[in-house]
Amino acid sequence: METQSKDKVYVIGHKNPDTDSICSSICYAYLKRQITGDDYVPMRAGEINAETKYVLNAFSAAVPEYMENVSTQVKDVEYRHIDGVDGEISIKNAWEILSESGATTLPSVNENGNLVGLITVRDIAMTYMEVYDNRVIASAHTPYKNIINTLSADLIVGDEKDYVHTGKVLISAANPDMMENYIEQGDIVILGNRYESQLCAIEMDAQCIIICDGAVVSKTITKLAEDHNCSIIRTPYDTYTAARLINQSIPVKYLMRRSNLITFNTEDFLDDIKEVMKNQRHRDFPILNKKGKYVGTISRRNLIGNAGKKLILVDHNEESQAVDNVKEAEILEIIDHHRLGSLETMAPVMFRNEPVGCTGTIMYQIYQEKGLD
């Protein structure tokens, strides 16, 4: 699990901020970072005025980021971080990743980190129930490296970077005379250690023979396969197991959903995504960042019991002056020099209010008390 902004505390002033509000948020966030080592971030609830711009420029201070709404966003909650995979990986590999991570949805991304599709545990389970024809390996443009990996095999002849584009998969259980009636050019033939069957398959221009039970491949067969441009894969599995497993070498891109994907952005508010989740049967939804890159997945369980943003309010203590939806946040402290306002908190907070000219004066006092410059 990974969390974005879980431990951040935002120090923020009032709407229509003046120099006192902005400088107090910057100063107090800096002080809290020095004292605690935690992540305190100055924010602003409105546009800064010309005077404040002048002050910040004079001291080479950055303008705090704008926060219009304090409602909880996707980036504020814990969500699952599971790396996106290349669409070329096999179904078997995808299943292993999902099993090890405990996830139910595996996103596929391109080389730029953009989401291109999704495959779920259910999608993979359905492959065991579907009746595929014996040309599915070719239809899926399966990489040879997937077949080798799925069958825990060795490549005796051929190039693992090649792909299967044509032909069917069949098991050679008959004698060579019968094999000639059903082996076609470009087929993949699963067979045992019978020399005659291996020879027949190669001479019938099979594109690949899969030799089972870890049988030794003779030099004659190896040379003949090289001459006929026929790959040889040797697997420790028996013919039944090899035939059962080979469809698991299909790349996930052949099965994954590519269109009408429901995604959320790290900036989305939870109230908005809850409505979407309520009307969907999916368990996990991909999350994209501001740049549209995939960063993780979120589910309904990630929304249970999540806390709101953590705030420290400076230079105000009235709800009407605070950032929108301030009641949804967890207010930790209030530092102000104005009259007591209408803001209510769910729990006791550290509240410092003094009858001085500005909140900056209180900040100066706190710095002196803490022995900081």
PDB file of N, CA, C and O in Angstrom, residues 149-183:
ATOM      1  N   ASN A 149       8.852 -19.396 -21.151  1.00  0.00           N
ATOM      2  CA  ASN A 149       8.677 -19.130 -19.725  1.00  0.00           C
ATOM      3  C   ASN A 149       7.528 -19.934 -19.134  1.00  0.00           C
ATOM      4  O   ASN A 149       7.642 -20.508 -18.038  1.00  0.00           O
ATOM      5  N   THR A 150       6.426 -19.988 -19.842  1.00  0.00           N
ATOM      6  CA  THR A 150       5.240 -20.689 -19.338  1.00  0.00           C
ATOM      7  C   THR A 150       5.477 -22.178 -19.192  1.00  0.00           C
ATOM      8  O   THR A 150       4.994 -22.811 -18.249  1.00  0.00           O
ATOM      9  N   LEU A 151       6.250 -22.740 -20.105  1.00  0.00           N
ATOM     10  CA  LEU A 151       6.514 -24.184 -20.078  1.00  0.00           C
ATOM     11  C   LEU A 151       7.804 -24.516 -19.337  1.00  0.00           C
ATOM     12  O   LEU A 151       8.234 -25.676 -19.369  1.00  0.00           O
ATOM     13  N   SER A 152       8.409 -23.500 -18.679  1.00  0.00           N
ATOM     14  CA  SER A 152       9.684 -23.714 -17.960  1.00  0.00           C
ATOM     15  C   SER A 152      10.677 -24.440 -18.868  1.00  0.00           C
ATOM     16  O   SER A 152      11.340 -25.418 -18.464  1.00  0.00           O
ATOM     17  N   ALA A 153      10.769 -23.969 -20.097  1.00  0.00           N
ATOM     18  CA  ALA A 153      11.447 -24.711 -21.156  1.00  0.00           C
ATOM     19  C   ALA A 153      12.807 -24.123 -21.515  1.00  0.00           C
ATOM     20  O   ALA A 153      13.181 -23.027 -21.077  1.00  0.00           O
ATOM     21  N   ASP A 154      13.524 -24.889 -22.324  1.00  0.00           N
ATOM     22  CA  ASP A 154      14.783 -24.442 -22.940  1.00  0.00           C
ATOM     23  C   ASP A 154      14.550 -24.268 -24.428  1.00  0.00           C
ATOM     24  O   ASP A 154      13.826 -25.059 -25.056  1.00  0.00           O
ATOM     25  N   LEU A 155      15.188 -23.253 -24.999  1.00  0.00           N
ATOM     26  CA  LEU A 155      15.126 -23.058 -26.444  1.00  0.00           C
ATOM     27  C   LEU A 155      16.349 -23.721 -27.057  1.00  0.00           C
ATOM     28  O   LEU A 155      17.480 -23.269 -26.849  1.00  0.00           O
ATOM     29  N   ILE A 156      16.127 -24.779 -27.797  1.00  0.00           N
ATOM     30  CA  ILE A 156      17.233 -25.519 -28.416  1.00  0.00           C
ATOM     31  C   ILE A 156      17.597 -24.901 -29.753  1.00  0.00           C
ATOM     32  O   ILE A 156      18.774 -24.718 -30.085  1.00  0.00           O
ATOM     33  N   VAL A 157      16.587 -24.559 -30.540  1.00  0.00           N
ATOM     34  CA  VAL A 157      16.781 -23.921 -31.853  1.00  0.00           C
ATOM     35  C   VAL A 157      15.778 -22.787 -31.977  1.00  0.00           C
ATOM     36  O   VAL A 157      14.604 -22.944 -31.591  1.00  0.00           O
ATOM     37  N   GLY A 158      16.207 -21.654 -32.509  1.00  0.00           N
ATOM     38  CA  GLY A 158      15.285 -20.545 -32.736  1.00  0.00           C
ATOM     39  C   GLY A 158      15.681 -19.293 -31.985  1.00  0.00           C
ATOM     40  O   GLY A 158      16.743 -19.218 -31.364  1.00  0.00           O
ATOM     41  N   ASP A 159      14.808 -18.293 -32.054  1.00  0.00           N
ATOM     42  CA  ASP A 159      15.057 -16.989 -31.440  1.00  0.00           C
ATOM     43  C   ASP A 159      13.871 -16.653 -30.534  1.00  0.00           C
ATOM     44  O   ASP A 159      12.732 -16.555 -30.995  1.00  0.00           O
ATOM     45  N   GLU A 160      14.125 -16.463 -29.242  1.00  0.00           N
ATOM     46  CA  GLU A 160      13.040 -16.191 -28.310  1.00  0.00           C
ATOM     47  C   GLU A 160      12.381 -14.836 -28.554  1.00  0.00           C
ATOM     48  O   GLU A 160      11.301 -14.567 -28.036  1.00  0.00           O
ATOM     49  N   LYS A 161      12.995 -13.992 -29.367  1.00  0.00           N
ATOM     50  CA  LYS A 161      12.408 -12.684 -29.682  1.00  0.00           C
ATOM     51  C   LYS A 161      11.356 -12.779 -30.785  1.00  0.00           C
ATOM     52  O   LYS A 161      10.671 -11.807 -31.082  1.00  0.00           O
ATOM     53  N   ASP A 162      11.247 -13.960 -31.418  1.00  0.00           N
ATOM     54  CA  ASP A 162      10.260 -14.144 -32.477  1.00  0.00           C
ATOM     55  C   ASP A 162       8.849 -14.233 -31.898  1.00  0.00           C
ATOM     56  O   ASP A 162       8.658 -14.451 -30.700  1.00  0.00           O
ATOM     57  N   TYR A 163       7.865 -14.084 -32.789  1.00  0.00           N
ATOM     58  CA  TYR A 163       6.447 -14.170 -32.408  1.00  0.00           C
ATOM     59  C   TYR A 163       5.766 -15.250 -33.228  1.00  0.00           C
ATOM     60  O   TYR A 163       6.188 -15.565 -34.347  1.00  0.00           O
ATOM     61  N   VAL A 164       4.699 -15.795 -32.678  1.00  0.00           N
ATOM     62  CA  VAL A 164       3.864 -16.753 -33.413  1.00  0.00           C
ATOM     63  C   VAL A 164       2.754 -15.968 -34.093  1.00  0.00           C
ATOM     64  O   VAL A 164       1.935 -15.322 -33.423  1.00  0.00           O
ATOM     65  N   HIS A 165       2.716 -16.006 -35.420  1.00  0.00           N
ATOM     66  CA  HIS A 165       1.711 -15.247 -36.170  1.00  0.00           C
ATOM     67  C   HIS A 165       0.754 -16.163 -36.951  1.00  0.00           C
ATOM     68  O   HIS A 165      -0.333 -15.734 -37.340  1.00  0.00           O
ATOM     69  N   THR A 166       1.196 -17.382 -37.194  1.00  0.00           N
ATOM     70  CA  THR A 166       0.374 -18.293 -38.010  1.00  0.00           C
ATOM     71  C   THR A 166       0.374 -19.681 -37.384  1.00  0.00           C
ATOM     72  O   THR A 166       1.145 -19.979 -36.474  1.00  0.00           O
ATOM     73  N   GLY A 167      -0.494 -20.532 -37.923  1.00  0.00           N
ATOM     74  CA  GLY A 167      -0.500 -21.936 -37.542  1.00  0.00           C
ATOM     75  C   GLY A 167      -1.351 -22.239 -36.330  1.00  0.00           C
ATOM     76  O   GLY A 167      -1.851 -21.360 -35.644  1.00  0.00           O
ATOM     77  N   LYS A 168      -1.508 -23.540 -36.098  1.00  0.00           N
ATOM     78  CA  LYS A 168      -2.284 -24.036 -34.965  1.00  0.00           C
ATOM     79  C   LYS A 168      -1.386 -24.836 -34.041  1.00  0.00           C
ATOM     80  O   LYS A 168      -0.248 -25.157 -34.386  1.00  0.00           O
ATOM     81  N   VAL A 169      -1.891 -25.115 -32.852  1.00  0.00           N
ATOM     82  CA  VAL A 169      -1.160 -25.955 -31.897  1.00  0.00           C
ATOM     83  C   VAL A 169      -1.824 -27.323 -31.881  1.00  0.00           C
ATOM     84  O   VAL A 169      -3.055 -27.435 -31.775  1.00  0.00           O
ATOM     85  N   LEU A 170      -1.011 -28.363 -31.982  1.00  0.00           N
ATOM     86  CA  LEU A 170      -1.577 -29.714 -31.943  1.00  0.00           C
ATOM     87  C   LEU A 170      -0.627 -30.662 -31.234  1.00  0.00           C
ATOM     88  O   LEU A 170       0.568 -30.390 -31.098  1.00  0.00           O
ATOM     89  N   ILE A 171      -1.171 -31.772 -30.780  1.00  0.00           N
ATOM     90  CA  ILE A 171      -0.389 -32.809 -30.106  1.00  0.00           C
ATOM     91  C   ILE A 171      -0.190 -33.965 -31.070  1.00  0.00           C
ATOM     92  O   ILE A 171      -1.149 -34.444 -31.680  1.00  0.00           O
ATOM     93  N   SER A 172       1.039 -34.392 -31.198  1.00  0.00           N
ATOM     94  CA  SER A 172       1.329 -35.528 -32.069  1.00  0.00           C
ATOM     95  C   SER A 172       1.263 -36.814 -31.257  1.00  0.00           C
ATOM     96  O   SER A 172       2.192 -37.151 -30.519  1.00  0.00           O
ATOM     97  N   ALA A 173       0.127 -37.488 -31.369  1.00  0.00           N
ATOM     98  CA  ALA A 173      -0.049 -38.760 -30.654  1.00  0.00           C
ATOM     99  C   ALA A 173      -0.114 -39.938 -31.622  1.00  0.00           C
ATOM    100  O   ALA A 173      -0.125 -41.095 -31.207  1.00  0.00           O
ATOM    101  N   ALA A 174      -0.161 -39.615 -32.901  1.00  0.00           N
ATOM    102  CA  ALA A 174      -0.303 -40.674 -33.910  1.00  0.00           C
ATOM    103  C   ALA A 174       1.075 -41.040 -34.479  1.00  0.00           C
ATOM    104  O   ALA A 174       2.090 -40.404 -34.184  1.00  0.00           O
ATOM    105  N   ASN A 175       1.089 -42.077 -35.314  1.00  0.00           N
ATOM    106  CA  ASN A 175       2.351 -42.439 -35.962  1.00  0.00           C
ATOM    107  C   ASN A 175       2.625 -41.461 -37.101  1.00  0.00           C
ATOM    108  O   ASN A 175       1.733 -40.739 -37.548  1.00  0.00           O
ATOM    109  N   PRO A 176       3.855 -41.408 -37.588  1.00  0.00           N
ATOM    110  CA  PRO A 176       4.224 -40.420 -38.619  1.00  0.00           C
ATOM    111  C   PRO A 176       3.342 -40.446 -39.861  1.00  0.00           C
ATOM    112  O   PRO A 176       3.080 -39.403 -40.451  1.00  0.00           O
ATOM    113  N   ASP A 177       2.864 -41.629 -40.271  1.00  0.00           N
ATOM    114  CA  ASP A 177       2.010 -41.693 -41.464  1.00  0.00           C
ATOM    115  C   ASP A 177       0.722 -40.918 -41.268  1.00  0.00           C
ATOM    116  O   ASP A 177       0.230 -40.233 -42.166  1.00  0.00           O
ATOM    117  N   MET A 178       0.161 -40.992 -40.044  1.00  0.00           N
ATOM    118  CA  MET A 178      -1.070 -40.261 -39.743  1.00  0.00           C
ATOM    119  C   MET A 178      -0.791 -38.770 -39.578  1.00  0.00           C
ATOM    120  O   MET A 178      -1.624 -37.924 -39.923  1.00  0.00           O
ATOM    121  N   MET A 179       0.371 -38.430 -39.029  1.00  0.00           N
ATOM    122  CA  MET A 179       0.716 -37.024 -38.783  1.00  0.00           C
ATOM    123  C   MET A 179       0.692 -36.208 -40.075  1.00  0.00           C
ATOM    124  O   MET A 179       0.319 -35.037 -40.083  1.00  0.00           O
ATOM    125  N   GLU A 180       1.072 -36.836 -41.164  1.00  0.00           N
ATOM    126  CA  GLU A 180       1.143 -36.121 -42.439  1.00  0.00           C
ATOM    127  C   GLU A 180      -0.222 -35.614 -42.880  1.00  0.00           C
ATOM    128  O   GLU A 180      -0.322 -34.711 -43.702  1.00  0.00           O
ATOM    129  N   ASN A 181      -1.296 -36.187 -42.307  1.00  0.00           N
ATOM    130  CA  ASN A 181      -2.643 -35.799 -42.717  1.00  0.00           C
ATOM    131  C   ASN A 181      -3.151 -34.556 -41.998  1.00  0.00           C
ATOM    132  O   ASN A 181      -4.134 -33.964 -42.440  1.00  0.00           O
ATOM    133  N   TYR A 182      -2.523 -34.196 -40.869  1.00  0.00           N
ATOM    134  CA  TYR A 182      -3.080 -33.065 -40.146  1.00  0.00           C
ATOM    135  C   TYR A 182      -2.053 -31.977 -39.769  1.00  0.00           C
ATOM    136  O   TYR A 182      -2.431 -30.900 -39.326  1.00  0.00           O
ATOM    137  N   ILE A 183      -0.782 -32.225 -39.954  1.00  0.00           N
ATOM    138  CA  ILE A 183       0.206 -31.168 -39.715  1.00  0.00           C
ATOM    139  C   ILE A 183       0.297 -30.288 -40.949  1.00  0.00           C
ATOM    140  O   ILE A 183       0.428 -30.783 -42.079  1.00  0.00           O
TER     141      ILE A 183
END
